[in-house]
Amino acid sequence: MQTPRNHQTSASIHSMYHQPMQGIDPYSLSHIQIIDDNMCSDGGSQGTSVSFQTYTDQFFTLESSTGTTDFLVYDSPSTVSISSHRSPFSPQGSQSCQSDPHHSPDNAYGSPMSGSSTVDDENEMRLKLRELERSLLGPESDILDSGNCCFSSGDHQDTSAASWNWNQLMEMIPRSDLKQVLVYCAQAISEGHFSTAAGMMHVMEQMVSVSGEPIQRLGAYMLEGLRARLEFSGSKIYKALKCEQPASSDLMTYMGILYNICPYWKFAYTSANVVIAQAVQNEPRIHIIDFQIAQGSQWIQLIQVLAKWPCGAPVIRITGIDDSQSYHARGGGLDLVGQKLSKVAASCNVPFEFHNAAMSGCEIKREHLRVQPGEAVVVNFPYVLHHMPDESVSTENHRDRLLRLVKSLSPKVVTLVEQESKTNTNPFFDRFCETLDYYTAMFESIDAGSSRDDKKRINAEQHCVARDIVNMIACEGAERVERHELLGKWRSRLMMAGFNPYPLGPYVTNAVRDLLKDYDKNYRVEEHHGALYLGWKNRCMTTASAWS
């Protein structure tokens, strides 16, 4: 009887994800920043690489200007240089990353990009920037640029636009290549050429548009971040934003728009739920600890699936961990989540209990989780662990502390979904290039799911995405909360905490493939080394993995 029971349970898990997702969890989208170790890669990059086969399924066929380029695996870059070469998908003025030939735990699916980069290109641009500054500001500019700039002090050199010869500037900067200007501007700031950067910002104001093409929209928010870094300290970051925090009802609407346009959060919910349902088969008591409960929508379908178990519905306890932003998005506290899930469980005749843990993950201790003997513990980390400061920010290292705490609970399974990006410890310029490359892909994917002039989509990008972009560009230290790491780094942290990979199984991949049928064919999914990778064109955006 055991084999038919497991087969029936697995079949019900799989069939559940042919149905539309029930309930929208709009809050979650405020933390989408999605991802890669390399700003770019080119034919001259060294290191281990693995090509995925191109799928023949309809929704994996790439019919774009990028051709049939597959995901590639690259080791972490050791050097970065400016390139003036372009490819249809790559950032124009992209970075060339020379990889460490030895295996690195920070490997990632990069964006394979055409063209080659040379040191001469970089030196030539630096000389042009220097010549321009000398000609416009005079020899005193050498004095202005000597020494380091402290962005937190607010003491920086005069960036008045009145001192610039705009005709000469426009001749030296390719006005049609916004990405290249963004990269040059960030490089100028990183090297202390603040007057040069200010002049480029003036030029870019005429090139960006929140209602334009993807790069124009992204450029508007990247420009906002550059300006905030140049003019304000990190503590004033949000005051530098033109978009203010919307009312709760509006924020939920904006996040719901992105939830439907892009599959990133549905990917997280689907992959985690299938793994959890498989891991807790035949368990009479289940305790789910969700470190990003938001509105709790992820658990509606799981409750409905568990209610149909042949052996009877289990007792389900959910501990929901909260923070102030999710409170704002919901328009109320966690009691609203408990009430909604309790109604769902009651309608399915599932014994249910909800535990409110209204605090951030950094504050969580074992006693807050109320784990009881005899229950199967499940822990869910959906796009949240990268907000926990690590050893580079605080001696408390909440990132690793939480993993050790969770391991001490002896969980049946831990699900982790994170953006495949490296912005945690990268210096400013490398982090800027990474952010630019990642969000280029993200804004393209958003564009594929909505009309160009959709005002609701514009508002959603402004209120749900811009703040995170600016935070990554302009903030440092504890004030920078967007600190992504690659799956290789997460794997190292988890294994150091005592975890081992938990196999996802074919049902997870199949469920995600079914999900992507409703989205643009440029979304791609692949299982690699026990983890699931979701990509847009030739860029890996996010990963899902499980641990025990």
mmCIF file of N, CA, C and O in Angstrom, residues 441-493:
data_model
loop_
_atom_site.group_PDB
_atom_site.id
_atom_site.type_symbol
_atom_site.label_atom_id
_atom_site.label_comp_id
_atom_site.label_asym_id
_atom_site.label_seq_id
_atom_site.Cartn_x
_atom_site.Cartn_y
_atom_site.Cartn_z
ATOM 1 N N ALA A 441 18.416 42.756 -17.684
ATOM 2 C CA ALA A 441 17.627 41.560 -17.978
ATOM 3 C C ALA A 441 16.262 41.626 -17.314
ATOM 4 O O ALA A 441 15.243 41.253 -17.905
ATOM 5 N N MET A 442 16.217 42.119 -16.098
ATOM 6 C CA MET A 442 14.940 42.169 -15.392
ATOM 7 C C MET A 442 13.963 43.120 -16.072
ATOM 8 O O MET A 442 12.789 42.790 -16.272
ATOM 9 N N PHE A 443 14.435 44.302 -16.461
ATOM 10 C CA PHE A 443 13.536 45.259 -17.109
ATOM 11 C C PHE A 443 13.108 44.770 -18.491
ATOM 12 O O PHE A 443 12.006 45.085 -18.932
ATOM 13 N N GLU A 444 13.961 44.031 -19.156
ATOM 14 C CA GLU A 444 13.543 43.423 -20.424
ATOM 15 C C GLU A 444 12.420 42.415 -20.185
ATOM 16 O O GLU A 444 11.461 42.340 -20.953
ATOM 17 N N SER A 445 12.552 41.627 -19.115
ATOM 18 C CA SER A 445 11.521 40.624 -18.837
ATOM 19 C C SER A 445 10.213 41.285 -18.416
ATOM 20 O O SER A 445 9.131 40.811 -18.760
ATOM 21 N N ILE A 446 10.307 42.382 -17.690
ATOM 22 C CA ILE A 446 9.093 43.130 -17.329
ATOM 23 C C ILE A 446 8.437 43.682 -18.585
ATOM 24 O O ILE A 446 7.212 43.640 -18.753
ATOM 25 N N ASP A 447 9.260 44.195 -19.484
ATOM 26 C CA ASP A 447 8.746 44.773 -20.722
ATOM 27 C C ASP A 447 8.004 43.732 -21.552
ATOM 28 O O ASP A 447 7.024 44.053 -22.227
ATOM 29 N N ALA A 448 8.458 42.482 -21.507
ATOM 30 C CA ALA A 448 7.830 41.426 -22.301
ATOM 31 C C ALA A 448 6.444 41.066 -21.783
ATOM 32 O O ALA A 448 5.645 40.482 -22.517
ATOM 33 N N GLY A 449 6.158 41.421 -20.535
ATOM 34 C CA GLY A 449 4.872 41.060 -19.955
ATOM 35 C C GLY A 449 3.896 42.203 -19.822
ATOM 36 O O GLY A 449 2.837 42.040 -19.202
ATOM 37 N N SER A 450 4.221 43.366 -20.391
ATOM 38 C CA SER A 450 3.327 44.521 -20.271
ATOM 39 C C SER A 450 3.541 45.454 -21.443
ATOM 40 O O SER A 450 4.555 45.375 -22.142
ATOM 41 N N SER A 451 2.608 46.340 -21.644
ATOM 42 C CA SER A 451 2.741 47.319 -22.716
ATOM 43 C C SER A 451 3.679 48.438 -22.278
ATOM 44 O O SER A 451 3.796 48.748 -21.098
ATOM 45 N N ARG A 452 4.347 49.044 -23.239
ATOM 46 C CA ARG A 452 5.358 50.059 -22.961
ATOM 47 C C ARG A 452 4.785 51.264 -22.222
ATOM 48 O O ARG A 452 5.440 51.861 -21.371
ATOM 49 N N ASP A 453 3.559 51.649 -22.533
ATOM 50 C CA ASP A 453 2.977 52.861 -21.945
ATOM 51 C C ASP A 453 2.014 52.570 -20.802
ATOM 52 O O ASP A 453 1.186 53.409 -20.435
ATOM 53 N N ASP A 454 2.110 51.393 -20.218
ATOM 54 C CA ASP A 454 1.231 51.024 -19.114
ATOM 55 C C ASP A 454 1.617 51.828 -17.870
ATOM 56 O O ASP A 454 2.680 51.612 -17.279
ATOM 57 N N LYS A 455 0.758 52.743 -17.450
ATOM 58 C CA LYS A 455 1.080 53.601 -16.309
ATOM 59 C C LYS A 455 1.164 52.805 -15.010
ATOM 60 O O LYS A 455 1.934 53.147 -14.111
ATOM 61 N N LYS A 456 0.372 51.757 -14.884
ATOM 62 C CA LYS A 456 0.432 50.936 -13.672
ATOM 63 C C LYS A 456 1.779 50.240 -13.573
ATOM 64 O O LYS A 456 2.359 50.136 -12.495
ATOM 65 N N ARG A 457 2.276 49.765 -14.710
ATOM 66 C CA ARG A 457 3.590 49.130 -14.702
ATOM 67 C C ARG A 457 4.672 50.134 -14.358
ATOM 68 O O ARG A 457 5.618 49.842 -13.613
ATOM 69 N N ILE A 458 4.556 51.358 -14.874
ATOM 70 C CA ILE A 458 5.527 52.412 -14.567
ATOM 71 C C ILE A 458 5.540 52.686 -13.067
ATOM 72 O O ILE A 458 6.600 52.788 -12.440
ATOM 73 N N ASN A 459 4.361 52.807 -12.478
ATOM 74 C CA ASN A 459 4.278 53.049 -11.038
ATOM 75 C C ASN A 459 4.859 51.883 -10.244
ATOM 76 O O ASN A 459 5.510 52.075 -9.213
ATOM 77 N N ALA A 460 4.614 50.679 -10.718
ATOM 78 C CA ALA A 460 5.128 49.494 -10.026
ATOM 79 C C ALA A 460 6.652 49.499 -10.021
ATOM 80 O O ALA A 460 7.288 49.200 -9.001
ATOM 81 N N GLU A 461 7.259 49.826 -11.152
ATOM 82 C CA GLU A 461 8.716 49.887 -11.210
ATOM 83 C C GLU A 461 9.262 50.979 -10.307
ATOM 84 O O GLU A 461 10.262 50.786 -9.603
ATOM 85 N N GLN A 462 8.609 52.119 -10.324
ATOM 86 C CA GLN A 462 9.084 53.235 -9.511
ATOM 87 C C GLN A 462 9.034 52.915 -8.026
ATOM 88 O O GLN A 462 9.967 53.207 -7.278
ATOM 89 N N HIS A 463 7.947 52.323 -7.576
ATOM 90 C CA HIS A 463 7.738 52.134 -6.145
ATOM 91 C C HIS A 463 8.263 50.807 -5.622
ATOM 92 O O HIS A 463 8.524 50.687 -4.418
ATOM 93 N N CYS A 464 8.406 49.811 -6.469
ATOM 94 C CA CYS A 464 8.792 48.475 -5.993
ATOM 95 C C CYS A 464 10.212 48.084 -6.371
ATOM 96 O O CYS A 464 10.741 47.135 -5.802
ATOM 97 N N VAL A 465 10.810 48.774 -7.333
ATOM 98 C CA VAL A 465 12.126 48.375 -7.805
ATOM 99 C C VAL A 465 13.170 49.465 -7.593
ATOM 100 O O VAL A 465 14.308 49.186 -7.205
ATOM 101 N N ALA A 466 12.790 50.724 -7.814
ATOM 102 C CA ALA A 466 13.752 51.823 -7.786
ATOM 103 C C ALA A 466 14.471 51.930 -6.449
ATOM 104 O O ALA A 466 15.680 52.165 -6.389
ATOM 105 N N ARG A 467 13.747 51.755 -5.367
ATOM 106 C CA ARG A 467 14.349 51.918 -4.054
ATOM 107 C C ARG A 467 15.484 50.919 -3.824
ATOM 108 O O ARG A 467 16.516 51.251 -3.234
ATOM 109 N N ASP A 468 15.293 49.692 -4.295
ATOM 110 C CA ASP A 468 16.323 48.677 -4.106
ATOM 111 C C ASP A 468 17.546 48.950 -4.970
ATOM 112 O O ASP A 468 18.678 48.717 -4.556
ATOM 113 N N ILE A 469 17.321 49.442 -6.192
ATOM 114 C CA ILE A 469 18.430 49.784 -7.072
ATOM 115 C C ILE A 469 19.280 50.874 -6.450
ATOM 116 O O ILE A 469 20.512 50.784 -6.393
ATOM 117 N N VAL A 470 18.631 51.914 -5.952
ATOM 118 C CA VAL A 470 19.356 53.027 -5.352
ATOM 119 C C VAL A 470 20.102 52.563 -4.107
ATOM 120 O O VAL A 470 21.223 52.992 -3.849
ATOM 121 N N ASN A 471 19.485 51.695 -3.342
ATOM 122 C CA ASN A 471 20.144 51.202 -2.133
ATOM 123 C C ASN A 471 21.448 50.491 -2.471
ATOM 124 O O ASN A 471 22.472 50.687 -1.808
ATOM 125 N N MET A 472 21.445 49.670 -3.513
ATOM 126 C CA MET A 472 22.649 48.937 -3.888
ATOM 127 C C MET A 472 23.748 49.855 -4.406
ATOM 128 O O MET A 472 24.928 49.598 -4.206
ATOM 129 N N ILE A 473 23.363 50.944 -5.074
ATOM 130 C CA ILE A 473 24.349 51.831 -5.678
ATOM 131 C C ILE A 473 24.877 52.862 -4.690
ATOM 132 O O ILE A 473 26.073 53.143 -4.653
ATOM 133 N N ALA A 474 24.015 53.429 -3.875
ATOM 134 C CA ALA A 474 24.381 54.592 -3.083
ATOM 135 C C ALA A 474 24.764 54.289 -1.642
ATOM 136 O O ALA A 474 25.431 55.093 -1.012
ATOM 137 N N CYS A 475 24.348 53.169 -1.095
ATOM 138 C CA CYS A 475 24.557 52.908 0.326
ATOM 139 C C CYS A 475 25.745 51.996 0.569
ATOM 140 O O CYS A 475 26.085 51.159 -0.267
ATOM 141 N N GLU A 476 26.326 52.145 1.737
ATOM 142 C CA GLU A 476 27.419 51.284 2.168
ATOM 143 C C GLU A 476 27.181 50.863 3.610
ATOM 144 O O GLU A 476 26.321 51.407 4.297
ATOM 145 N N GLY A 477 27.943 49.885 4.067
ATOM 146 C CA GLY A 477 27.852 49.454 5.448
ATOM 147 C C GLY A 477 26.496 48.871 5.780
ATOM 148 O O GLY A 477 25.829 48.266 4.952
ATOM 149 N N ALA A 478 26.072 49.114 7.017
ATOM 150 C CA ALA A 478 24.805 48.554 7.480
ATOM 151 C C ALA A 478 23.611 49.156 6.769
ATOM 152 O O ALA A 478 22.528 48.561 6.749
ATOM 153 N N GLU A 479 23.783 50.335 6.171
ATOM 154 C CA GLU A 479 22.676 50.989 5.483
ATOM 155 C C GLU A 479 22.373 50.341 4.136
ATOM 156 O O GLU A 479 21.308 50.558 3.572
ATOM 157 N N ARG A 480 23.294 49.546 3.620
ATOM 158 C CA ARG A 480 23.019 48.812 2.372
ATOM 159 C C ARG A 480 22.465 47.440 2.745
ATOM 160 O O ARG A 480 23.193 46.563 3.192
ATOM 161 N N VAL A 481 21.184 47.271 2.539
ATOM 162 C CA VAL A 481 20.502 46.041 2.940
ATOM 163 C C VAL A 481 20.375 45.044 1.790
ATOM 164 O O VAL A 481 20.052 43.881 2.021
ATOM 165 N N GLU A 482 20.601 45.493 0.567
ATOM 166 C CA GLU A 482 20.517 44.594 -0.591
ATOM 167 C C GLU A 482 21.902 44.005 -0.834
ATOM 168 O O GLU A 482 22.762 44.625 -1.454
ATOM 169 N N ARG A 483 22.128 42.787 -0.320
ATOM 170 C CA ARG A 483 23.448 42.163 -0.354
ATOM 171 C C ARG A 483 23.324 40.725 -0.866
ATOM 172 O O ARG A 483 23.259 39.790 -0.084
ATOM 173 N N HIS A 484 23.293 40.582 -2.170
ATOM 174 C CA HIS A 484 23.076 39.267 -2.779
ATOM 175 C C HIS A 484 24.371 38.469 -2.860
ATOM 176 O O HIS A 484 25.457 39.032 -2.982
ATOM 177 N N GLU A 485 24.202 37.156 -2.810
ATOM 178 C CA GLU A 485 25.326 36.252 -2.987
ATOM 179 C C GLU A 485 24.936 35.160 -3.984
ATOM 180 O O GLU A 485 23.762 34.873 -4.181
ATOM 181 N N LEU A 486 25.952 34.549 -4.570
ATOM 182 C CA LEU A 486 25.721 33.487 -5.537
ATOM 183 C C LEU A 486 25.377 32.192 -4.815
ATOM 184 O O LEU A 486 25.688 32.011 -3.631
ATOM 185 N N LEU A 487 24.758 31.293 -5.542
ATOM 186 C CA LEU A 487 24.396 30.021 -4.938
ATOM 187 C C LEU A 487 25.630 29.292 -4.408
ATOM 188 O O LEU A 487 25.565 28.617 -3.375
ATOM 189 N N GLY A 488 26.763 29.422 -5.093
ATOM 190 C CA GLY A 488 27.984 28.795 -4.601
ATOM 191 C C GLY A 488 28.352 29.264 -3.210
ATOM 192 O O GLY A 488 28.800 28.477 -2.372
ATOM 193 N N LYS A 489 28.165 30.551 -2.945
ATOM 194 C CA LYS A 489 28.457 31.091 -1.619
ATOM 195 C C LYS A 489 27.420 30.624 -0.605
ATOM 196 O O LYS A 489 27.762 30.283 0.535
ATOM 197 N N TRP A 490 26.144 30.605 -0.996
ATOM 198 C CA TRP A 490 25.111 30.090 -0.094
ATOM 199 C C TRP A 490 25.389 28.622 0.220
ATOM 200 O O TRP A 490 25.206 28.172 1.369
ATOM 201 N N ARG A 491 25.812 27.877 -0.783
ATOM 202 C CA ARG A 491 26.110 26.466 -0.555
ATOM 203 C C ARG A 491 27.218 26.310 0.495
ATOM 204 O O ARG A 491 27.134 25.458 1.388
ATOM 205 N N SER A 492 28.243 27.150 0.394
ATOM 206 C CA SER A 492 29.331 27.082 1.371
ATOM 207 C C SER A 492 28.837 27.413 2.772
ATOM 208 O O SER A 492 29.190 26.737 3.747
ATOM 209 N N ARG A 493 28.014 28.433 2.890
ATOM 210 C CA ARG A 493 27.492 28.816 4.207
ATOM 211 C C ARG A 493 26.631 27.698 4.795
ATOM 212 O O ARG A 493 26.719 27.379 5.990
#
